[in-house]
XYZ file of C-alpha atoms in Angstrom:
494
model
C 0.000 0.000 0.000
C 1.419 3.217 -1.047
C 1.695 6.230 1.561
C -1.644 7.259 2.386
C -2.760 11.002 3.724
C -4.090 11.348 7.336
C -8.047 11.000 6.806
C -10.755 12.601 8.982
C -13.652 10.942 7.621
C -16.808 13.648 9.326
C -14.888 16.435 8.456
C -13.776 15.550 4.896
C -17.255 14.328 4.184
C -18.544 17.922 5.193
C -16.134 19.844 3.099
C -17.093 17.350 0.062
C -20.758 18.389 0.894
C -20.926 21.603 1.032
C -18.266 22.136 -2.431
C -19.175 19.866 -4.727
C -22.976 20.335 -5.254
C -23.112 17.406 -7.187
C -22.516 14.730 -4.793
C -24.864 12.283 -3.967
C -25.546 12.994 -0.433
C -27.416 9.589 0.569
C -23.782 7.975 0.338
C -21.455 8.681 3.150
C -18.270 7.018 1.411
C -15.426 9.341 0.601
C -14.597 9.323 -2.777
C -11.503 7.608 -4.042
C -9.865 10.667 -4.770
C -6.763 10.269 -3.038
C -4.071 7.394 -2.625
C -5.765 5.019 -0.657
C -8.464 5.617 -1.360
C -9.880 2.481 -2.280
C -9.176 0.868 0.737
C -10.780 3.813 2.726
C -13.617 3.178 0.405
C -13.703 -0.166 1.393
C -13.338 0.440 5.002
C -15.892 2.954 5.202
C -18.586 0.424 3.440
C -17.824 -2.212 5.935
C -17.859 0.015 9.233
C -20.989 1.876 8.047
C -23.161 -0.680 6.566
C -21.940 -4.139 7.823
C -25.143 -5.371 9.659
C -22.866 -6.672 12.492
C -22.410 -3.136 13.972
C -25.666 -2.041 13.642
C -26.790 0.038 16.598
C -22.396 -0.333 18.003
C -19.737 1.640 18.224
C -16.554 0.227 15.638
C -13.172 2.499 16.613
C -10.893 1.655 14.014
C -7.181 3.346 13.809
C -4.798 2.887 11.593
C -0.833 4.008 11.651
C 2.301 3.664 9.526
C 4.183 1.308 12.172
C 7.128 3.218 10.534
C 6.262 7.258 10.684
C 3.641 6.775 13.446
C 1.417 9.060 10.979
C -2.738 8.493 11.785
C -3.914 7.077 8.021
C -7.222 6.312 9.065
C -9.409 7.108 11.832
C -12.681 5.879 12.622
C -14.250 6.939 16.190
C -10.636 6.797 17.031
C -10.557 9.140 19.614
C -13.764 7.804 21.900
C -13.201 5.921 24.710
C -14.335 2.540 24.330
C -13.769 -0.584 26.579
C -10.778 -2.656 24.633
C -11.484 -6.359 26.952
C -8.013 -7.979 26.638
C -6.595 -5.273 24.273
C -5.926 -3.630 27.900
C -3.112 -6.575 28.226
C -1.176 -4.958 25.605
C -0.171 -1.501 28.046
C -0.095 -4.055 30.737
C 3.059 -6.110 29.203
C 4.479 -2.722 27.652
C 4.045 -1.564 31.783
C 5.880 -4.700 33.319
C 8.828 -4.976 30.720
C 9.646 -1.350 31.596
C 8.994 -1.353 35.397
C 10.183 -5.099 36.440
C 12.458 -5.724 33.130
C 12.222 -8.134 30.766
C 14.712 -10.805 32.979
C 12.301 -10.248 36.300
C 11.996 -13.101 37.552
C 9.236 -14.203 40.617
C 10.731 -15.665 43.828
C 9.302 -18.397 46.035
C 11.005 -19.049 49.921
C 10.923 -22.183 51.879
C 12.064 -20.802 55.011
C 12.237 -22.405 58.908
C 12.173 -21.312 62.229
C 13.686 -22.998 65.217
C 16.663 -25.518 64.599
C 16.770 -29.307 63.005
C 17.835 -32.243 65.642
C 19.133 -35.312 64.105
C 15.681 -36.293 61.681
C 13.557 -33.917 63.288
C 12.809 -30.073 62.533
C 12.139 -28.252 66.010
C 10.348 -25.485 64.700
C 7.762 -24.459 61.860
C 8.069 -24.582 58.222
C 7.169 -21.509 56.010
C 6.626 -21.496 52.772
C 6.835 -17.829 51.569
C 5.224 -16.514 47.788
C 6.250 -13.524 46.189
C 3.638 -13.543 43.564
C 4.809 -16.514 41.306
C 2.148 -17.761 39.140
C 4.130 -20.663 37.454
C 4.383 -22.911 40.750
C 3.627 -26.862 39.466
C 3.485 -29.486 41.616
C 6.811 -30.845 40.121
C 8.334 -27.584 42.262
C 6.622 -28.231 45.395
C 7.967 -31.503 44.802
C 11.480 -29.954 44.779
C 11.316 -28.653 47.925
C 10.420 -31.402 49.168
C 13.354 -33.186 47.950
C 15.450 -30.004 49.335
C 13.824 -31.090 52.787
C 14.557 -35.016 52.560
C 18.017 -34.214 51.340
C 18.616 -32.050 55.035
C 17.433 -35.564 56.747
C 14.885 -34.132 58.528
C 11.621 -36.660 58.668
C 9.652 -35.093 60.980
C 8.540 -30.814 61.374
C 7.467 -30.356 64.640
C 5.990 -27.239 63.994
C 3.478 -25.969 61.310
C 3.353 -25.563 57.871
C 3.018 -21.961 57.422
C 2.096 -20.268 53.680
C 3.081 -16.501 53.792
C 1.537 -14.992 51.165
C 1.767 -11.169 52.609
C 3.753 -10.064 49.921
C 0.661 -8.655 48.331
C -2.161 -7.298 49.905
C -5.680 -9.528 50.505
C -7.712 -8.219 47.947
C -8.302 -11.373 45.943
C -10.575 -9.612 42.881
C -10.352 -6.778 40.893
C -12.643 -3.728 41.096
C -15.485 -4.688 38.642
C -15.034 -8.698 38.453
C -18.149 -9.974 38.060
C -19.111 -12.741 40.570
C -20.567 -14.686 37.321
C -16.735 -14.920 36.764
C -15.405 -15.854 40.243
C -15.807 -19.845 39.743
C -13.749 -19.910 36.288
C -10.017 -20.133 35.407
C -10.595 -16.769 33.836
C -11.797 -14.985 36.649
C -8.797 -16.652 39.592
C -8.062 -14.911 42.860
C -4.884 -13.635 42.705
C -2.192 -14.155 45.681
C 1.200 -13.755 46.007
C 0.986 -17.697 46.937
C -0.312 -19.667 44.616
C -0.131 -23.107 42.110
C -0.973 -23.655 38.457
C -2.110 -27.050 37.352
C -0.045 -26.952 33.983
C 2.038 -25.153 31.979
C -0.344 -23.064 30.579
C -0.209 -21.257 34.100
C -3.761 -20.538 35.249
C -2.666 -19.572 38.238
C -5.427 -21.039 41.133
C -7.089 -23.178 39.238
C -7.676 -27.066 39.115
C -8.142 -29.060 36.155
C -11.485 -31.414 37.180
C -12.025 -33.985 34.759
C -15.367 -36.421 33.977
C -14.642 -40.065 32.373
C -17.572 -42.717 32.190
C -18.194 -45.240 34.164
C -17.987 -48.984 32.788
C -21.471 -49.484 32.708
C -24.876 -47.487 32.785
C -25.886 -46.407 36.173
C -22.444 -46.446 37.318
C -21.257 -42.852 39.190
C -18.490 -41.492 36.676
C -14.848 -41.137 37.066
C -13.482 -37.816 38.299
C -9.781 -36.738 38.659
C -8.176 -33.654 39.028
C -4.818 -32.336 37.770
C -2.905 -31.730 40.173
C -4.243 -34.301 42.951
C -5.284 -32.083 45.980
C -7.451 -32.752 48.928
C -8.415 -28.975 48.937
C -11.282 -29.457 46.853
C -14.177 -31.187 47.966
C -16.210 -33.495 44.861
C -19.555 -33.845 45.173
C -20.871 -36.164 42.488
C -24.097 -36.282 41.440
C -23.724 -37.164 37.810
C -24.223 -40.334 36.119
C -23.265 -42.931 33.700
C -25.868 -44.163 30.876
C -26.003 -46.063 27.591
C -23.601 -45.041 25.202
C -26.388 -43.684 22.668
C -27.545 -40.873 24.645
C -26.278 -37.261 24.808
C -23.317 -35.966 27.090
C -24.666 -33.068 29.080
C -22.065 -32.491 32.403
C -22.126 -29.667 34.619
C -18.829 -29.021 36.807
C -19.323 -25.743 39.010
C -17.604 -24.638 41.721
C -20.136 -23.448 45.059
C -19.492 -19.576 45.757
C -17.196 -18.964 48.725
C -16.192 -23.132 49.175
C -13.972 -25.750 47.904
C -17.237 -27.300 47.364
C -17.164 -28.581 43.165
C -19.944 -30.819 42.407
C -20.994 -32.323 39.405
C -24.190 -33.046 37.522
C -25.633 -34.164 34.181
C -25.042 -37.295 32.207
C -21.900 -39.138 30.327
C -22.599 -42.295 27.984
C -20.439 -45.179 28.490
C -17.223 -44.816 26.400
C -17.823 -41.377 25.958
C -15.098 -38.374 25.799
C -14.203 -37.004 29.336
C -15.732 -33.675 30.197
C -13.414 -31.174 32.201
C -13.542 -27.941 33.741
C -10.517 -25.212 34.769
C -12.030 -24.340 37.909
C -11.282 -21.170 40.114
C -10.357 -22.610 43.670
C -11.380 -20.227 46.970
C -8.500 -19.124 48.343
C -5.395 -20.215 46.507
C -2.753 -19.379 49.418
C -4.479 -23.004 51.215
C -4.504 -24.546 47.403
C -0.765 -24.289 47.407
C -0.173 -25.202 51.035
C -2.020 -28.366 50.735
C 0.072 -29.490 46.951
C 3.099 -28.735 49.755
C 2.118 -31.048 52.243
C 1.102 -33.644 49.881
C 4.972 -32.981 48.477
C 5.952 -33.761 51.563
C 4.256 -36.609 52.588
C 5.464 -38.011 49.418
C 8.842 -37.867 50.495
C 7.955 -39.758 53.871
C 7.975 -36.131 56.052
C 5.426 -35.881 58.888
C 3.874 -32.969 59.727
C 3.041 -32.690 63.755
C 1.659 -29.089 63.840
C -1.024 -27.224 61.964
C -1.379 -26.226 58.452
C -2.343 -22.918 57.977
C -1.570 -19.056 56.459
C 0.663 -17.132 58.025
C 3.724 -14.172 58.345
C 6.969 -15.964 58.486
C 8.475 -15.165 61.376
C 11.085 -13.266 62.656
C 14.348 -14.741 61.793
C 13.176 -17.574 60.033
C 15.956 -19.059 57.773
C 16.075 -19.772 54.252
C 15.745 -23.397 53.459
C 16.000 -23.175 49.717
C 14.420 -20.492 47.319
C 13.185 -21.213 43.446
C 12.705 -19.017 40.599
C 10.450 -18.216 37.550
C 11.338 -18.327 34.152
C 11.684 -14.246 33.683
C 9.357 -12.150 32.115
C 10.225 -12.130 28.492
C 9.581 -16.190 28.592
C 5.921 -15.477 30.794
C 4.716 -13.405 28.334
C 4.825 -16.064 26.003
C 1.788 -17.755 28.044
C 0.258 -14.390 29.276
C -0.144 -12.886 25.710
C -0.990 -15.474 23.363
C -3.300 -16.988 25.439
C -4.977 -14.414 26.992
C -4.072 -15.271 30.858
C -6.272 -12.821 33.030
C -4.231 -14.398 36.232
C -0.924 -13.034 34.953
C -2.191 -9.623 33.771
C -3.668 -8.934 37.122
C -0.580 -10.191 38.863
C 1.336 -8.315 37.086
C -0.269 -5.208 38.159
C -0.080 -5.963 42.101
C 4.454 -6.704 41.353
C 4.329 -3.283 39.374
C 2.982 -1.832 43.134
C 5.033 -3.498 45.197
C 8.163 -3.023 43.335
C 7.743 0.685 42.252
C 5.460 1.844 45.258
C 5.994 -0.740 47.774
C 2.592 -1.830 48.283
C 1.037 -5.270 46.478
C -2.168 -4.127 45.502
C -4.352 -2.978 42.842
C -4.479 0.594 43.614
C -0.744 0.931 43.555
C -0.509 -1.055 40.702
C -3.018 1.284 38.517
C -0.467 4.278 39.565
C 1.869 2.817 37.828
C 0.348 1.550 35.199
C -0.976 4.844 34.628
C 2.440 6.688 35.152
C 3.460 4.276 32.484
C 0.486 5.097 30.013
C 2.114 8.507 29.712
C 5.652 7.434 29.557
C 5.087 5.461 26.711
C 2.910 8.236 24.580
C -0.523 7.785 25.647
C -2.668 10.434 26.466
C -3.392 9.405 30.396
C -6.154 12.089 30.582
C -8.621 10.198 28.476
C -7.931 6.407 29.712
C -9.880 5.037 32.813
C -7.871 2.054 33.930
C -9.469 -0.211 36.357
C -7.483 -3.559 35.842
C -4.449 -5.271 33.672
C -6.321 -7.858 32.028
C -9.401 -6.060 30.654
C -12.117 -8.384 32.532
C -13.504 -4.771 33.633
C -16.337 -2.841 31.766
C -15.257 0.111 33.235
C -11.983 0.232 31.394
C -11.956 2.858 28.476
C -9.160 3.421 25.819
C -9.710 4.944 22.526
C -8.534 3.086 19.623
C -6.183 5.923 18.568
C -4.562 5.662 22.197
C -3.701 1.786 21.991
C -2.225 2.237 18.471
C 0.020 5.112 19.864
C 0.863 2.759 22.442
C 2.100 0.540 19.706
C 4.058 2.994 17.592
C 6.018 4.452 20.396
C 6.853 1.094 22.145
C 9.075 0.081 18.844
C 12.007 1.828 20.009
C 12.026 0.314 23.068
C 15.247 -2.526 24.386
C 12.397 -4.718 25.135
C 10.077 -4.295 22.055
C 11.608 -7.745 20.471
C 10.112 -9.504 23.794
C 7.055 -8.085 23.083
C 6.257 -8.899 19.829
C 7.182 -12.197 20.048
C 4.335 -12.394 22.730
C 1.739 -11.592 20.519
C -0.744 -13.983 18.442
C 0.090 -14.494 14.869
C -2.566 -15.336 12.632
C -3.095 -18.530 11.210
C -0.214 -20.451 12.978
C -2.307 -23.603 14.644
C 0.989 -24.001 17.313
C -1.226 -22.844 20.151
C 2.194 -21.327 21.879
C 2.434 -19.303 18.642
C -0.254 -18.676 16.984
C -2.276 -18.096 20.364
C -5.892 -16.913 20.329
C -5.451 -16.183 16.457
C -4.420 -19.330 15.727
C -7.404 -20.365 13.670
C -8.392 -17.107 12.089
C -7.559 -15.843 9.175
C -6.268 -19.119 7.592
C -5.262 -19.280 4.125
C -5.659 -15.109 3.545
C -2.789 -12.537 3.052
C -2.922 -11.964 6.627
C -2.100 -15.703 7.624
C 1.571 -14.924 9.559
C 1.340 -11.535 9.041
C -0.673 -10.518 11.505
C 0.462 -10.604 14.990
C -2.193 -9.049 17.400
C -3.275 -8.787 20.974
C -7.433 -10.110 20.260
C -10.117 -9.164 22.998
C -13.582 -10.658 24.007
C -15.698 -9.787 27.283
C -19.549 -9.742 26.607
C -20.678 -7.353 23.520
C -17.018 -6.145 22.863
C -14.568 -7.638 20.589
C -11.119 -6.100 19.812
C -7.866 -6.922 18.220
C -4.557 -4.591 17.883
C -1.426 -5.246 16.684
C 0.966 -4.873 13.759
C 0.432 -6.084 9.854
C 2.462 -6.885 7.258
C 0.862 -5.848 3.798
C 1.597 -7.587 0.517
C 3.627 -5.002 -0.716
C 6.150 -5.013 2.523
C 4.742 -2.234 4.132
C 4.072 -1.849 8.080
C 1.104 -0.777 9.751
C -0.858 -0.621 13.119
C -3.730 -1.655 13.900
C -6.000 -0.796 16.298
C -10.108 -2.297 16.112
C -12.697 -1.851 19.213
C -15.963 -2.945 18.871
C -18.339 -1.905 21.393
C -22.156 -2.553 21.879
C -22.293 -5.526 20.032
C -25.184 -7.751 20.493
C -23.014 -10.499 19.515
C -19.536 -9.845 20.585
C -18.233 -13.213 18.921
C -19.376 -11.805 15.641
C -16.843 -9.199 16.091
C -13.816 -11.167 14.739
C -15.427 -11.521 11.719
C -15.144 -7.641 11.128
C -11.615 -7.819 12.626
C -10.520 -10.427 10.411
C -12.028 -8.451 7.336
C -10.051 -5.278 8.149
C -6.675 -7.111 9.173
C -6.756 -9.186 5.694
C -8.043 -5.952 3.661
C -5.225 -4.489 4.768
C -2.017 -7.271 4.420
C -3.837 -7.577 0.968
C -2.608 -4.327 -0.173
């Protein structure tokens, strides 16, 4: 696509109104008078009479990645919520504030002193806001334990997880939300069930019974007695329908399950949200630990490490550049929100949302974005309160280029059409088989009636360019994508 002018579509339309009386004022296209203007044509057609975005609100911006110059503006300047597009400043935030090498730190401390097998004092395991932990590393420090001899802690198990504050949600999280992976409490102690890192969940899985009538199967990944399952499903011929239910009970560990499987019949499964993660991780711990033959005499329970406690043995995080990777491409609200409460307690001291906004906001303007027209409420976009305008995020995107980190981030991003789900991401089945397949790599967004997607394209004709679409008001925000796919393609088409 050749250079194209900066385009203000109402007032363009206006001057074409009122000078050339012959116009034909019933259609609001500009005229493809200019270079570009073709695809502004096109742009215009689909954003004023695609019966998708009837009766919403489509903010559409569009930069040259290299000059940063505005070629096309739709709504670009109102304030509209951007769902998961808010992920984007939230990344940009943490590589500049923590670095892209930041890694998280987990403690296994002790108190008292160890006497021939026995530990005479408590043990404290101490989180710092990792949201990687698998059982394979609680197993470790178990290991670290049975390798000092000791076979017996006399004390407690103690899980600190004071590093951040006890707000578990968000402002605006819906309590609709609360029981799903997408929607996790967030402490700075915590355990993810695989490598996908959804930090405080559990995966609960539904296999068949043998025969009809039987109770079904259930497992979770990892093992833990935290959660309670209440089964009230069943088992039946291997003709009828599979119709499962798996919900956790507000405010418990309480998970039951309802509904039917037929015999030999695909397992059903759930990510599910556990209540209060700080005891999820305790209890993976103490299962570690029993593993390794180590008795526990005391009690099992939250805590502050105490005063002078001593560190047993300490493990790290893969840094940031490498948790972006699962944070970005597939969408992980847990690690956005996390993110936010390290960004407080490293630059403010304090782990908690409102200190984490400051700086997100503080960063907002660093990084070229008018701060006096965003309202920021959270880092993963779950809120409906958030507003950005489209021409904000895609300024966001221009200026962050020149940054040491910028590499990191774009790697993190979806690219369309790849199906490796650690590459491709959420875009990893859309726009197959177009122009745009690999040459789109974009940050997508869904909460109920928005839909958004931002990022960079590659056009046929080797030239760079933001994008930047937020669709509000939608009265069915999954049809969204299918205008976000038709702009990203018309564009790496030209």
């Amino acid at each position: 696509m050749k250079k194209s002018v900066k385009i203000n579509i109402s007032l363009l339309l206006v001057f074409m109104l009122a000078l050339v009386p012959f116009a034909q004022p019933e259609s609001p296209q500009v005229q493809a008078t200019e270079e570009g203007g073709e695809l502004v044509q096109q742009l215009n057609q689909m954003l004023n009479n695609d019966p998708i975005l009837q009766g919403g609100l489509a903010g559409v911006s569009i930069r040259n990645a290299e000059t940063g110059e505005l070629v096309y503006d739709h709504i670009g300047d109102i304030r509209l919520r951007p769902a998961s597009n808010m992920k984007l400043l939230t990344a940009a935030s943490a590589l500049e504030t923590l670095g892209e090498n930041y890694q998280f730190t987990t403690e296994l401390l002790h108190t008292g002193s160890i006497k021939g097998k026995t530990l005479q004092g408590d043990l404290v395991l101490k989180g710092k806001g990792d949201p990687t932990l698998l059982k394979k590393d609680f197993d470790s420090f178990a290991v670290k334990v049975k390798e000092a001899g000791i076979k017996v802690i006399q004390g407690s198990l103690i899980g600190d997880d004071t590093w951040y504050d006890d707000v578990r949600y968000s402002t605006d999280l819906s309590w609709s939300d609360e029981s799903w992976y997408y929607g996790g409490q967030v402490s700075a102690l915590t355990a993810s069930p695989n490598e996908d890192y959804d930090a405080g969940t559990v995966i609960v899985e539904v296999y068949p019974g043998e025969k009809a009538g039987q109770e079904p199967i259930v497992k979770m990944v990892p093992e833990t007695d935290y959660i309670k399952i209440v089964n009230k499903a069943k088992t039946v011929s291997k003709d009828e329908k599979k119709d499962i239910h798996i919900e956790r009970d507000h405010g418990t560990n309480t998970v039951t399950i309802e509904g039917e499987i037929p015999v030999e019949g695909s397992r059903s499964r759930e990510w599910i949200a556990v209540w209060e993660p700080t005891g999820y991780a305790l209890d993976l711990l103490k299962r570690s630990l029993a593993e390794q033959g180590i008795k526990i005499k005391g009690k099992t329970e939250a805590g502050t490490s105490p005063e002078g406690a001593k560190l047993f043995a300490e493990h790290k995080s893969m840094p940031i550049k490498d948790l972006l990777i699962p944070f970005m491409k597939l969408s992980n609200n847990g690690h956005a929100e996390t993110l936010i409460k390290e960004m407080g307690k490293v630059a403010k001291g304090e782990g908690s949302w409102e200190k984490g906004l400051e700086v997100l906001e503080e960063q907002a303007a660093a990084l070229g974005m008018n701060k006096e027209t965003l309202v920021l409420r959270d880092g993963s976009g779950i809120s409906h309160v958030n507003l950005i305008p489209a021409n904000e995020i895609s300024k966001l995107l221009f200026e962050v280029q020149d940054e040491e980190w910028f590499n990191s981030y774009l790697n993190s991003l979806p690219i369309a059409g790849n199906t490796d789900r650690m590459v491709g991401g959420t875009l990893r089945n859309r726009m197959k088989n177009t122009n745009a397949d690999g040459n789109v790599k974009a940050k997508t967004g869904s909460i109920s009636t928005v839909s958004s997607l931002s990022g960079y394209v590659k056009t046929a004709s080797g030239e760079e360019l933001i994008l930047s679409v937020i669709l509000n008001n939608l009265t069915d925000g999954g049809q969204g994508k299918v205008i976000e796919d038709k702009i990203a393609t018309l564009l790496a088409d030209q």
